[in-house]
Amino acid sequence: MKFIEEISRRRTFGIISHPDAGKTTLTEKLLLFGGAIQEAGAVKSNKIKKGATSDFMEIERQRGISVATSVLGFDYKNNKINILDTPGHKDFAEDTYRTLTAVDSVIVVIDVAKGVEEQTEKLVEVCRMRNIPMLVFINKLDREGKDAFELLDEIEQKLNLTVTPLSFPIGMGYDFKGIYNIYEQNVNLFTGDPKKDIEDTIEIKDLNTNQIDQLIGSDSANQLREELELAQGVYPEFNQNDYVNGKLQPVFFGSALHNFGVRELLDCFVDIAPPPRPKTSEEREVKPTEDKFTGFVFKIHANMDPKHRDRLAFVKIVSGKFERNKPYLHVRLGKKLKFSSPNAFFAEKKAIVDEMFPGDIVGLHDTGNFKIGDTLTEGEQIHYKGIPSFSPEHFRYINNADPMKSKQLNKGIEQLMDEGVAQLFTLEMNNRKIIGTVGALQYEVIQYRLEHEYGAKCSYENINVHKACWVETEDEKSEEFQEFKRVKSKYLAHDKQGQLVFLADSAFSLQMTEQKYPSIKFHITSEF
């Protein structure tokens, strides 16, 4: 029975938003409640000297942005909570899409002044496709922003969600007085005093009492009564089943920087969020309560500790219990592997563990066996799906800037590509290496990490490529395919798995090629 109990107390979720809406700051505050850190850091704030715990790469501290997804675990009210803090910057969206395959629910952070932004729309769409339960947190209420109803409307229209507020702001910005918690029926007053970490709440079941007038003044009290009456008339009542099935999204208001409204969010989240959910594999649906262990790699990170050259594969446990030193089958390679020091995470701090349960994320030291999407089982052939490679948007030749260091450069490129930072294509004609990325910022990150982690310098050269298309043909010996290979030879390359890729130089030339060779299929994602 202990096994079932352990599963039901797990909550694994991701935090997503547009850059600068306050994801990392919210993550820090959640850790504060879990007693995991004593003083929360902010990403960009002159008042707070400590940097954010979840931004551990040097380049993240310099820029004040999150580049890689970090994993943080802590205990709160007898629940084991695993947070995946994702990068919001669109150049790192691929890392975020992959992370969404490993979470059971999501918190969407929205900036009160900017409302719904473009990156939020894309990420929410991915969550909607997979029916992931979403909670919305509207952040930065201590600044002037949009009206609460206006924001709720915008979320409904732009993100295509059905929302219901579970807390409601009293005033905003300069007049911000506090929050009425609809879920628990109490009032939390905002003092603006940063020394008081956690405010006291005052329980008020009946909104018509004079007690509210005394607390916030009769004008604010009357406005709150009107707004709540309107909100309860307009929005559906909260229903946990609808939320878990992705049909209803509860909304909370607060200010992560002032640690205000965060406890309400966490308490309600722990209460309603789903425990680990079943996952579909190509063979069958796998339930978390099964005895046999299965899990999949959703991220690989090289050099988490610059002093030791280590690679860590992040594995989401789907079913069964993971045990240290027990041999597990690596499905793609068909060989058994043992792990003597599996890690549990807390940003850059790691601890070795003996057993882990479904919903947990375990870090396995890797000498080059793992690729993103690999499955580990106790012997069954299972392939989890849903981690594609997208066609990159930007392409550049990569050149070695220091001939003495070509070995380090090759090793560095190989390891960074295994991480999924970018994609590597090798031209058939002359074996030149081309790096394709989703965003231009990636090139700087690659250059920076090659130099600081591998001691290799590289330079880039522009190349005109519109899209990389994976080529599929039924008959490799057919005349049509042979002619295609001959005519387009200078546009053909291989990806890291050795699959054939056609680098089209414009949308027009891709269209012409498709018409000219009807038996050949061109895909813009590698998962086919």
Short mmCIF file of C-alpha atoms in Angstrom, two decimals:
data_model
loop_
_atom_site.label_atom_id
_atom_site.label_comp_id
_atom_site.label_asym_id
_atom_site.label_seq_id
_atom_site.Cartn_x
_atom_site.Cartn_y
_atom_site.Cartn_z
CA MET A 1 0.00 0.00 0.00
CA LYS A 2 2.94 2.33 0.64
CA PHE A 3 3.53 2.34 -3.14
CA ILE A 4 0.00 3.62 -3.92
CA GLU A 5 0.31 6.25 -1.17
CA GLU A 6 3.63 7.50 -2.55
CA ILE A 7 2.07 7.92 -6.01
CA SER A 8 -0.95 9.80 -4.75
CA ARG A 9 1.17 12.34 -2.87
CA ARG A 10 3.23 13.29 -5.96
CA ARG A 11 2.51 16.50 -7.89
CA THR A 12 4.70 17.12 -10.94
CA PHE A 13 4.10 20.35 -12.81
CA GLY A 14 5.71 22.86 -15.14
CA ILE A 15 5.59 26.65 -15.00
CA ILE A 16 5.18 28.34 -18.39
CA SER A 17 4.87 31.92 -19.60
CA HIS A 18 6.22 34.65 -21.84
CA PRO A 19 9.70 35.91 -20.77
CA ASP A 20 9.65 38.32 -17.82
CA ALA A 21 6.17 37.45 -16.57
CA GLY A 22 7.79 36.16 -13.38
CA LYS A 23 8.08 32.37 -13.73
CA THR A 24 11.43 31.98 -12.01
CA THR A 25 10.50 34.39 -9.21
CA LEU A 26 7.30 32.40 -8.60
CA THR A 27 9.32 29.15 -8.53
CA GLU A 28 11.59 30.66 -5.87
CA LYS A 29 8.63 31.66 -3.70
CA LEU A 30 7.09 28.18 -3.96
CA LEU A 31 10.40 26.74 -2.74
CA LEU A 32 10.33 29.17 0.16
CA PHE A 33 7.02 27.67 1.33
CA GLY A 34 8.44 24.19 1.04
CA GLY A 35 11.18 25.32 3.45
CA ALA A 36 13.63 24.43 0.71
CA ILE A 37 15.45 27.77 0.75
CA GLN A 38 15.70 30.42 3.47
CA GLU A 39 15.82 33.50 1.27
CA ALA A 40 14.23 33.70 -2.15
CA GLY A 41 16.19 35.22 -5.01
CA ALA A 42 14.91 37.36 -7.84
CA VAL A 43 16.15 37.23 -11.41
CA LYS A 44 16.56 40.98 -11.89
CA SER A 45 16.30 43.07 -8.77
CA ASN A 46 18.81 45.39 -7.20
CA LYS A 47 17.26 45.03 -3.77
CA ILE A 48 17.87 41.31 -3.60
CA LYS A 49 21.51 40.31 -3.79
CA LYS A 50 20.97 36.59 -4.12
CA GLY A 51 20.48 35.21 -7.65
CA ALA A 52 17.67 32.79 -8.42
CA THR A 53 18.29 29.19 -7.31
CA SER A 54 16.91 27.69 -10.49
CA ASP A 55 19.16 29.73 -12.82
CA PHE A 56 22.44 27.91 -12.27
CA MET A 57 24.27 28.38 -15.58
CA GLU A 58 26.72 31.26 -15.71
CA ILE A 59 25.11 32.70 -18.85
CA GLU A 60 21.68 32.76 -17.14
CA ARG A 61 23.04 34.90 -14.31
CA GLN A 62 24.62 37.37 -16.75
CA ARG A 63 21.52 37.86 -18.86
CA GLY A 64 18.80 37.51 -16.21
CA ILE A 65 16.95 34.91 -18.30
CA SER A 66 16.45 31.17 -17.91
CA VAL A 67 18.12 29.13 -20.66
CA ALA A 68 17.63 25.54 -19.53
CA THR A 69 14.75 23.82 -17.77
CA SER A 70 15.65 23.16 -14.14
CA VAL A 71 14.10 20.56 -11.88
CA LEU A 72 13.31 21.28 -8.25
CA GLY A 73 11.75 18.97 -5.69
CA PHE A 74 10.44 19.68 -2.18
CA ASP A 75 7.89 18.48 0.39
CA TYR A 76 4.85 20.54 1.36
CA LYS A 77 1.99 19.43 3.62
CA ASN A 78 2.86 15.76 3.16
CA ASN A 79 2.98 16.11 -0.64
CA LYS A 80 6.10 15.63 -2.73
CA ILE A 81 6.17 18.47 -5.26
CA ASN A 82 8.36 18.45 -8.39
CA ILE A 83 8.59 21.75 -10.28
CA LEU A 84 10.03 22.08 -13.78
CA ASP A 85 10.93 25.75 -14.33
CA THR A 86 11.07 26.21 -18.11
CA PRO A 87 12.74 28.91 -20.20
CA GLY A 88 10.18 31.44 -21.49
CA HIS A 89 12.36 32.93 -24.21
CA LYS A 90 11.12 31.70 -27.58
CA ASP A 91 14.64 30.78 -28.70
CA PHE A 92 14.53 27.96 -26.16
CA ALA A 93 10.98 26.83 -26.89
CA GLU A 94 12.07 23.34 -27.92
CA ASP A 95 13.35 22.63 -24.41
CA THR A 96 9.98 23.77 -23.07
CA TYR A 97 7.94 21.62 -25.52
CA ARG A 98 9.90 18.55 -24.42
CA THR A 99 9.44 19.37 -20.76
CA LEU A 100 5.67 19.47 -21.27
CA THR A 101 5.78 15.74 -22.09
CA ALA A 102 7.02 15.09 -18.54
CA VAL A 103 4.51 17.08 -16.46
CA ASP A 104 1.06 16.17 -15.15
CA SER A 105 -0.20 19.74 -14.88
CA VAL A 106 0.89 23.30 -15.61
CA ILE A 107 0.80 26.75 -14.02
CA VAL A 108 0.56 29.56 -16.59
CA VAL A 109 1.95 32.90 -15.39
CA ILE A 110 0.54 36.10 -16.88
CA ASP A 111 1.80 39.66 -16.35
CA VAL A 112 -1.01 41.94 -15.15
CA ALA A 113 0.13 44.89 -17.30
CA LYS A 114 0.98 43.04 -20.52
CA GLY A 115 -1.78 40.43 -20.44
CA VAL A 116 -1.55 37.45 -22.79
CA GLU A 117 1.60 37.52 -24.92
CA GLU A 118 2.56 35.56 -28.02
CA GLN A 119 4.83 32.98 -26.38
CA THR A 120 2.10 32.16 -23.84
CA GLU A 121 -0.32 31.44 -26.71
CA LYS A 122 2.04 28.91 -28.33
CA LEU A 123 2.76 27.05 -25.10
CA VAL A 124 -0.87 26.93 -24.01
CA GLU A 125 -1.77 25.50 -27.41
CA VAL A 126 0.66 22.59 -26.80
CA CYS A 127 -0.95 22.00 -23.38
CA ARG A 128 -4.43 22.08 -24.90
CA MET A 129 -3.47 19.51 -27.54
CA ARG A 130 -2.48 17.12 -24.75
CA ASN A 131 -5.33 18.09 -22.37
CA ILE A 132 -2.89 19.03 -19.60
CA PRO A 133 -4.72 20.62 -16.62
CA MET A 134 -3.81 24.32 -16.31
CA LEU A 135 -3.94 26.81 -13.43
CA VAL A 136 -3.50 30.50 -14.27
CA PHE A 137 -1.59 32.88 -11.98
CA ILE A 138 -1.90 36.60 -12.76
CA ASN A 139 1.28 38.18 -11.42
CA LYS A 140 2.60 41.66 -10.43
CA LEU A 141 -0.62 43.03 -8.91
CA ASP A 142 1.40 45.62 -7.00
CA ARG A 143 1.93 47.41 -10.33
CA GLU A 144 -0.65 49.28 -12.39
CA GLY A 145 -2.24 46.89 -14.86
CA LYS A 146 -5.39 45.85 -16.68
CA ASP A 147 -8.73 45.45 -14.95
CA ALA A 148 -9.40 41.94 -13.56
CA PHE A 149 -12.43 41.31 -15.82
CA GLU A 150 -10.56 42.58 -18.87
CA LEU A 151 -7.75 40.12 -18.14
CA LEU A 152 -10.12 37.19 -17.64
CA ASP A 153 -11.82 38.02 -20.97
CA GLU A 154 -8.47 38.22 -22.73
CA ILE A 155 -7.43 34.81 -21.37
CA GLU A 156 -10.73 33.29 -22.56
CA GLN A 157 -10.49 34.77 -26.05
CA LYS A 158 -6.77 34.63 -26.85
CA LEU A 159 -5.97 31.32 -25.16
CA ASN A 160 -9.33 29.72 -25.86
CA LEU A 161 -9.74 28.63 -22.22
CA THR A 162 -12.77 28.43 -19.91
CA VAL A 163 -11.75 30.28 -16.75
CA THR A 164 -13.15 30.69 -13.26
CA PRO A 165 -11.50 32.99 -10.67
CA LEU A 166 -10.68 31.30 -7.34
CA SER A 167 -9.31 34.50 -5.83
CA PHE A 168 -10.10 38.13 -6.59
CA PRO A 169 -8.03 41.30 -6.20
CA ILE A 170 -9.17 44.22 -4.05
CA GLY A 171 -7.94 47.24 -6.03
CA MET A 172 -4.78 47.20 -8.11
CA GLY A 173 -1.36 48.85 -8.35
CA TYR A 174 -1.29 51.93 -6.16
CA ASP A 175 -4.68 51.10 -4.54
CA PHE A 176 -3.92 47.39 -4.13
CA LYS A 177 -5.44 46.37 -0.79
CA GLY A 178 -5.31 42.59 -0.89
CA ILE A 179 -7.02 39.49 -2.18
CA TYR A 180 -10.31 37.79 -1.42
CA ASN A 181 -9.81 34.04 -1.60
CA ILE A 182 -12.99 32.56 -3.12
CA TYR A 183 -11.74 28.98 -2.72
CA GLU A 184 -11.17 29.24 1.06
CA GLN A 185 -13.53 32.18 1.70
CA ASN A 186 -11.12 34.51 3.47
CA VAL A 187 -9.42 37.87 2.99
CA ASN A 188 -5.68 38.41 2.78
CA LEU A 189 -4.59 42.03 3.27
CA PHE A 190 -1.55 43.42 1.49
CA THR A 191 0.76 45.43 3.76
CA GLY A 192 3.58 45.93 1.28
CA ASP A 193 6.00 45.12 4.10
CA PRO A 194 8.67 42.84 2.58
CA LYS A 195 9.90 41.68 6.02
CA LYS A 196 6.63 39.90 6.68
CA ASP A 197 7.04 36.86 4.48
CA ILE A 198 3.64 35.33 4.89
CA GLU A 199 0.60 37.50 5.63
CA ASP A 200 -2.11 36.44 8.06
CA THR A 201 -5.50 35.73 6.57
CA ILE A 202 -8.80 36.78 8.08
CA GLU A 203 -11.65 34.35 7.61
CA ILE A 204 -14.83 35.95 6.29
CA LYS A 205 -17.61 33.61 5.25
CA ASP A 206 -20.28 36.27 4.74
CA LEU A 207 -19.37 39.24 2.58
CA ASN A 208 -22.18 41.40 3.95
CA THR A 209 -20.64 41.85 7.42
CA ASN A 210 -19.29 45.22 8.53
CA GLN A 211 -15.98 43.58 9.32
CA ILE A 212 -14.87 44.04 5.69
CA ASP A 213 -15.78 47.75 5.74
CA GLN A 214 -13.58 48.21 8.81
CA LEU A 215 -10.68 46.37 7.18
CA ILE A 216 -10.54 47.99 3.74
CA GLY A 217 -12.91 50.97 3.90
CA SER A 218 -16.54 50.96 2.73
CA ASP A 219 -15.82 52.11 -0.85
CA SER A 220 -13.47 49.20 -1.53
CA ALA A 221 -15.78 46.83 0.31
CA ASN A 222 -18.79 47.76 -1.81
CA GLN A 223 -16.76 47.51 -4.99
CA LEU A 224 -15.53 44.05 -3.95
CA ARG A 225 -19.12 42.86 -3.25
CA GLU A 226 -20.30 44.07 -6.65
CA GLU A 227 -17.37 42.55 -8.50
CA LEU A 228 -17.67 39.19 -6.76
CA GLU A 229 -21.41 39.05 -7.45
CA LEU A 230 -20.71 39.80 -11.09
CA ALA A 231 -17.89 37.22 -11.24
CA GLN A 232 -20.07 34.50 -9.73
CA GLY A 233 -22.81 35.34 -12.21
CA VAL A 234 -20.56 35.31 -15.28
CA TYR A 235 -18.08 32.48 -14.63
CA PRO A 236 -18.89 28.79 -14.07
CA GLU A 237 -18.54 27.26 -10.62
CA PHE A 238 -15.27 25.45 -10.01
CA ASN A 239 -15.49 21.71 -10.74
CA GLN A 240 -12.46 19.53 -10.09
CA ASN A 241 -13.25 16.94 -12.77
CA ASP A 242 -13.49 19.57 -15.47
CA TYR A 243 -10.17 21.02 -14.32
CA VAL A 244 -8.36 17.66 -14.34
CA ASN A 245 -9.72 16.88 -17.83
CA GLY A 246 -8.45 20.21 -19.15
CA LYS A 247 -11.93 21.74 -19.63
CA LEU A 248 -11.80 24.43 -16.91
CA GLN A 249 -8.93 26.66 -15.78
CA PRO A 250 -8.97 28.23 -12.29
CA VAL A 251 -7.35 31.70 -11.98
CA PHE A 252 -5.43 33.19 -9.04
CA PHE A 253 -4.16 36.75 -8.53
CA GLY A 254 -1.03 37.80 -6.64
CA SER A 255 2.46 39.23 -6.64
CA ALA A 256 5.29 36.70 -6.66
CA LEU A 257 7.95 39.30 -5.86
CA HIS A 258 6.12 40.31 -2.66
CA ASN A 259 5.21 36.70 -1.95
CA PHE A 260 1.57 37.65 -2.00
CA GLY A 261 -1.18 35.26 -3.11
CA VAL A 262 1.41 32.50 -3.61
CA ARG A 263 0.36 30.46 -0.57
CA GLU A 264 -3.28 30.47 -1.76
CA LEU A 265 -2.12 29.23 -5.15
CA LEU A 266 0.02 26.46 -3.61
CA ASP A 267 -2.60 25.29 -1.08
CA CYS A 268 -5.30 25.05 -3.71
CA PHE A 269 -2.91 23.46 -6.21
CA VAL A 270 -1.86 20.70 -3.79
CA ASP A 271 -5.55 20.09 -3.12
CA ILE A 272 -6.87 19.85 -6.69
CA ALA A 273 -3.95 19.02 -9.01
CA PRO A 274 -3.83 15.48 -10.38
CA PRO A 275 -1.30 12.91 -9.14
CA PRO A 276 0.86 11.23 -11.86
CA ARG A 277 -1.26 10.33 -14.90
CA PRO A 278 -1.12 7.37 -17.30
CA LYS A 279 1.01 7.84 -20.43
CA THR A 280 0.40 6.50 -23.93
CA SER A 281 3.16 4.51 -25.58
CA GLU A 282 3.16 3.10 -29.11
CA GLU A 283 2.27 -0.32 -27.70
CA ARG A 284 -0.32 0.46 -24.98
CA GLU A 285 -1.33 2.86 -22.21
CA VAL A 286 0.91 2.59 -19.15
CA LYS A 287 -0.59 3.29 -15.71
CA PRO A 288 1.50 4.70 -12.84
CA THR A 289 0.28 1.98 -10.44
CA GLU A 290 1.82 -0.91 -12.44
CA ASP A 291 4.51 -2.91 -10.60
CA LYS A 292 7.11 -2.83 -13.34
CA PHE A 293 9.30 0.25 -13.74
CA THR A 294 9.18 2.30 -16.98
CA GLY A 295 10.44 5.80 -17.71
CA PHE A 296 11.69 8.02 -20.54
CA VAL A 297 14.46 10.58 -21.09
CA PHE A 298 13.05 14.05 -21.81
CA LYS A 299 16.22 16.11 -21.39
CA ILE A 300 19.98 15.69 -21.30
CA HIS A 301 22.25 18.25 -19.70
CA ALA A 302 26.02 18.25 -20.12
CA ASN A 303 28.40 19.79 -17.56
CA MET A 304 25.95 20.60 -14.80
CA ASP A 305 29.02 20.87 -12.64
CA PRO A 306 31.82 22.67 -14.56
CA LYS A 307 34.46 21.04 -12.29
CA HIS A 308 33.48 17.56 -13.44
CA ARG A 309 32.65 16.74 -17.04
CA ASP A 310 29.36 15.06 -16.35
CA ARG A 311 26.32 14.41 -18.48
CA LEU A 312 23.01 13.88 -16.81
CA ALA A 313 19.96 12.32 -18.45
CA PHE A 314 16.68 13.45 -16.88
CA VAL A 315 14.22 10.55 -16.69
CA LYS A 316 10.52 10.94 -15.88
CA ILE A 317 9.28 7.84 -14.04
CA VAL A 318 5.95 6.73 -15.53
CA SER A 319 5.21 3.51 -13.66
CA GLY A 320 6.63 1.21 -10.99
CA LYS A 321 9.45 1.91 -8.57
CA PHE A 322 12.94 2.90 -9.70
CA GLU A 323 15.66 1.24 -7.59
CA ARG A 324 19.34 1.98 -7.36
CA ASN A 325 21.76 -0.67 -8.71
CA LYS A 326 18.97 -2.66 -10.37
CA PRO A 327 19.57 -3.49 -14.07
CA TYR A 328 17.08 -1.91 -16.48
CA LEU A 329 16.64 -2.44 -20.21
CA HIS A 330 17.56 0.41 -22.55
CA VAL A 331 14.94 -0.31 -25.23
CA ARG A 332 16.62 1.38 -28.22
CA LEU A 333 20.06 -0.17 -27.63
CA GLY A 334 18.62 -3.46 -26.37
CA LYS A 335 21.11 -3.67 -23.50
CA LYS A 336 20.84 -3.68 -19.72
CA LEU A 337 22.25 -0.80 -17.69
CA LYS A 338 22.76 -0.34 -13.94
CA PHE A 339 22.84 3.01 -12.14
CA SER A 340 24.89 3.23 -8.97
CA SER A 341 24.24 6.89 -8.20
CA PRO A 342 20.80 8.09 -9.38
CA ASN A 343 20.14 11.71 -8.39
CA ALA A 344 17.18 13.62 -7.04
CA PHE A 345 17.22 17.35 -7.77
CA PHE A 346 17.17 20.65 -6.16
CA ALA A 347 18.33 23.13 -8.89
CA GLU A 348 22.10 22.58 -9.03
CA LYS A 349 22.20 20.62 -5.79
CA LYS A 350 21.71 16.89 -6.21
CA ALA A 351 21.35 14.04 -3.74
CA ILE A 352 21.78 10.32 -4.37
CA VAL A 353 18.62 8.30 -3.73
CA ASP A 354 17.82 4.60 -3.34
CA GLU A 355 14.30 4.55 -4.71
CA MET A 356 11.96 6.86 -6.59
CA PHE A 357 8.29 6.68 -7.57
CA PRO A 358 6.06 7.58 -10.55
CA GLY A 359 5.92 11.34 -11.05
CA ASP A 360 9.50 11.80 -9.86
CA ILE A 361 12.33 12.97 -12.09
CA VAL A 362 15.56 11.03 -11.65
CA GLY A 363 18.95 12.13 -12.99
CA LEU A 364 21.16 9.36 -14.37
CA HIS A 365 24.86 9.80 -15.11
CA ASP A 366 25.38 9.15 -18.77
CA THR A 367 28.48 8.23 -20.74
CA GLY A 368 26.76 8.65 -24.08
CA ASN A 369 24.11 5.92 -24.04
CA PHE A 370 21.07 8.18 -23.98
CA LYS A 371 19.27 10.28 -26.55
CA ILE A 372 16.18 12.37 -25.94
CA GLY A 373 13.08 10.16 -26.09
CA ASP A 374 14.80 6.91 -24.99
CA THR A 375 12.82 4.47 -22.82
CA LEU A 376 14.00 2.41 -19.83
CA THR A 377 11.95 -0.62 -18.67
CA GLU A 378 12.29 -3.86 -16.73
CA GLY A 379 12.35 -5.81 -19.99
CA GLU A 380 9.14 -4.91 -21.83
CA GLN A 381 9.49 -3.30 -25.29
CA ILE A 382 7.81 0.07 -24.79
CA HIS A 383 8.33 3.21 -26.87
CA TYR A 384 6.94 6.45 -25.45
CA LYS A 385 6.05 8.91 -28.16
CA GLY A 386 5.60 12.63 -28.45
CA ILE A 387 9.10 14.12 -28.36
CA PRO A 388 9.70 15.29 -31.94
CA SER A 389 12.51 17.39 -33.40
CA PHE A 390 11.11 20.41 -35.22
CA SER A 391 12.69 21.87 -38.32
CA PRO A 392 14.97 24.71 -37.18
CA GLU A 393 14.34 28.32 -38.22
CA HIS A 394 17.99 29.46 -38.43
CA PHE A 395 20.96 27.78 -40.10
CA ARG A 396 24.70 28.54 -40.03
CA TYR A 397 27.92 26.77 -40.94
CA ILE A 398 30.09 26.17 -37.88
CA ASN A 399 33.85 26.57 -38.36
CA ASN A 400 36.74 25.77 -36.06
CA ALA A 401 38.48 28.99 -34.98
CA ASP A 402 41.43 27.22 -33.33
CA PRO A 403 42.98 24.37 -35.40
CA MET A 404 44.77 22.99 -32.30
CA LYS A 405 41.44 22.34 -30.59
CA SER A 406 39.47 20.45 -33.23
CA LYS A 407 39.07 17.39 -31.00
CA GLN A 408 37.55 19.46 -28.17
CA LEU A 409 35.28 21.24 -30.66
CA ASN A 410 33.91 17.97 -32.08
CA LYS A 411 33.32 16.54 -28.63
CA GLY A 412 31.63 19.74 -27.48
CA ILE A 413 29.34 19.94 -30.50
CA GLU A 414 28.37 16.29 -30.14
CA GLN A 415 27.48 16.62 -26.45
CA LEU A 416 25.56 19.86 -26.87
CA MET A 417 23.55 18.37 -29.76
CA ASP A 418 22.67 15.33 -27.60
CA GLU A 419 21.24 17.81 -25.11
CA GLY A 420 18.88 19.01 -27.81
CA VAL A 421 20.24 22.59 -27.69
CA ALA A 422 20.27 22.62 -31.49
CA GLN A 423 20.44 20.22 -34.43
CA LEU A 424 23.49 19.22 -36.41
CA PHE A 425 23.39 18.50 -40.16
CA THR A 426 26.41 17.22 -42.10
CA LEU A 427 26.46 17.98 -45.83
CA GLU A 428 26.85 14.90 -48.05
CA MET A 429 28.99 16.75 -50.57
CA ASN A 430 31.88 18.00 -48.42
CA ASN A 431 31.03 16.95 -44.83
CA ARG A 432 30.73 20.55 -43.66
CA LYS A 433 28.79 20.90 -40.42
CA ILE A 434 25.66 23.05 -40.27
CA ILE A 435 23.94 23.95 -37.01
CA GLY A 436 20.21 24.59 -37.06
CA THR A 437 18.43 26.29 -34.14
CA VAL A 438 14.94 27.44 -33.25
CA GLY A 439 16.18 30.91 -32.23
CA ALA A 440 19.19 33.11 -32.94
CA LEU A 441 20.14 33.43 -29.27
CA GLN A 442 21.08 29.73 -29.31
CA TYR A 443 24.23 30.48 -31.34
CA GLU A 444 25.59 32.70 -28.59
CA VAL A 445 24.81 30.08 -25.95
CA ILE A 446 26.58 27.38 -28.01
CA GLN A 447 29.63 29.58 -28.62
CA TYR A 448 29.79 30.55 -24.94
CA ARG A 449 29.45 27.00 -23.67
CA LEU A 450 31.96 25.57 -26.20
CA GLU A 451 34.53 28.06 -25.01
CA HIS A 452 33.87 27.87 -21.26
CA GLU A 453 33.08 24.17 -20.92
CA TYR A 454 35.22 22.56 -23.63
CA GLY A 455 37.94 25.16 -24.26
CA ALA A 456 37.09 25.29 -27.99
CA LYS A 457 36.48 28.37 -30.13
CA CYS A 458 34.15 28.43 -33.11
CA SER A 459 32.99 30.93 -35.69
CA TYR A 460 29.82 30.96 -37.79
CA GLU A 461 29.15 31.60 -41.45
CA ASN A 462 25.76 32.32 -42.97
CA ILE A 463 24.07 29.82 -45.26
CA ASN A 464 20.84 30.28 -47.16
CA VAL A 465 18.41 27.59 -45.98
CA HIS A 466 14.65 28.04 -45.68
CA LYS A 467 13.65 24.72 -44.07
CA ALA A 468 15.21 21.37 -43.25
CA CYS A 469 12.94 18.54 -44.45
CA TRP A 470 13.35 14.91 -43.50
CA VAL A 471 13.13 12.77 -46.63
CA GLU A 472 10.98 9.63 -46.77
CA THR A 473 10.79 7.30 -49.77
CA GLU A 474 9.31 3.82 -50.20
CA ASP A 475 11.88 2.60 -52.69
CA GLU A 476 15.45 3.85 -52.40
CA LYS A 477 16.44 2.12 -55.67
CA SER A 478 13.74 3.83 -57.77
CA GLU A 479 14.88 5.99 -60.68
CA GLU A 480 13.00 8.98 -59.32
CA PHE A 481 14.84 8.83 -55.98
CA GLN A 482 18.22 8.38 -57.66
CA GLU A 483 17.54 11.37 -59.91
CA PHE A 484 16.46 13.47 -56.90
CA LYS A 485 19.74 12.58 -55.16
CA ARG A 486 21.77 13.49 -58.23
CA VAL A 487 20.02 16.79 -59.05
CA LYS A 488 19.81 18.02 -55.45
CA SER A 489 23.13 16.59 -54.25
CA LYS A 490 24.45 19.89 -52.95
CA TYR A 491 21.33 20.40 -50.79
CA LEU A 492 21.44 16.98 -49.12
CA ALA A 493 22.69 16.37 -45.58
CA HIS A 494 22.36 13.84 -42.76
CA ASP A 495 21.13 14.56 -39.24
CA LYS A 496 22.75 13.14 -36.11
CA GLN A 497 20.76 9.88 -36.44
CA GLY A 498 21.94 9.50 -40.05
CA GLN A 499 18.52 10.25 -41.57
CA LEU A 500 18.54 11.99 -44.95
CA VAL A 501 17.59 15.68 -44.85
CA PHE A 502 16.85 18.03 -47.74
CA LEU A 503 17.89 21.64 -47.05
CA ALA A 504 15.55 23.72 -49.21
CA ASP A 505 16.84 27.22 -49.97
CA SER A 506 13.39 28.80 -50.40
CA ALA A 507 9.69 28.02 -50.05
CA PHE A 508 9.42 28.10 -53.85
CA SER A 509 12.17 25.56 -54.45
CA LEU A 510 10.64 23.22 -51.84
CA GLN A 511 7.28 23.43 -53.62
CA MET A 512 8.88 22.74 -57.03
CA THR A 513 10.81 19.76 -55.65
CA GLU A 514 7.64 18.28 -54.13
CA GLN A 515 5.85 18.59 -57.49
CA LYS A 516 8.75 17.16 -59.47
CA TYR A 517 9.23 14.05 -57.27
CA PRO A 518 5.72 12.99 -56.19
CA SER A 519 6.77 9.65 -54.70
CA ILE A 520 9.08 11.28 -52.14
CA LYS A 521 7.65 12.72 -48.93
CA PHE A 522 9.18 15.74 -47.12
CA HIS A 523 8.49 16.15 -43.38
CA ILE A 524 9.25 19.17 -41.21
CA THR A 525 9.35 17.16 -37.98
CA SER A 526 11.57 14.12 -37.55
CA GLU A 527 8.90 12.03 -35.84
CA PHE A 528 7.30 10.02 -38.64
#
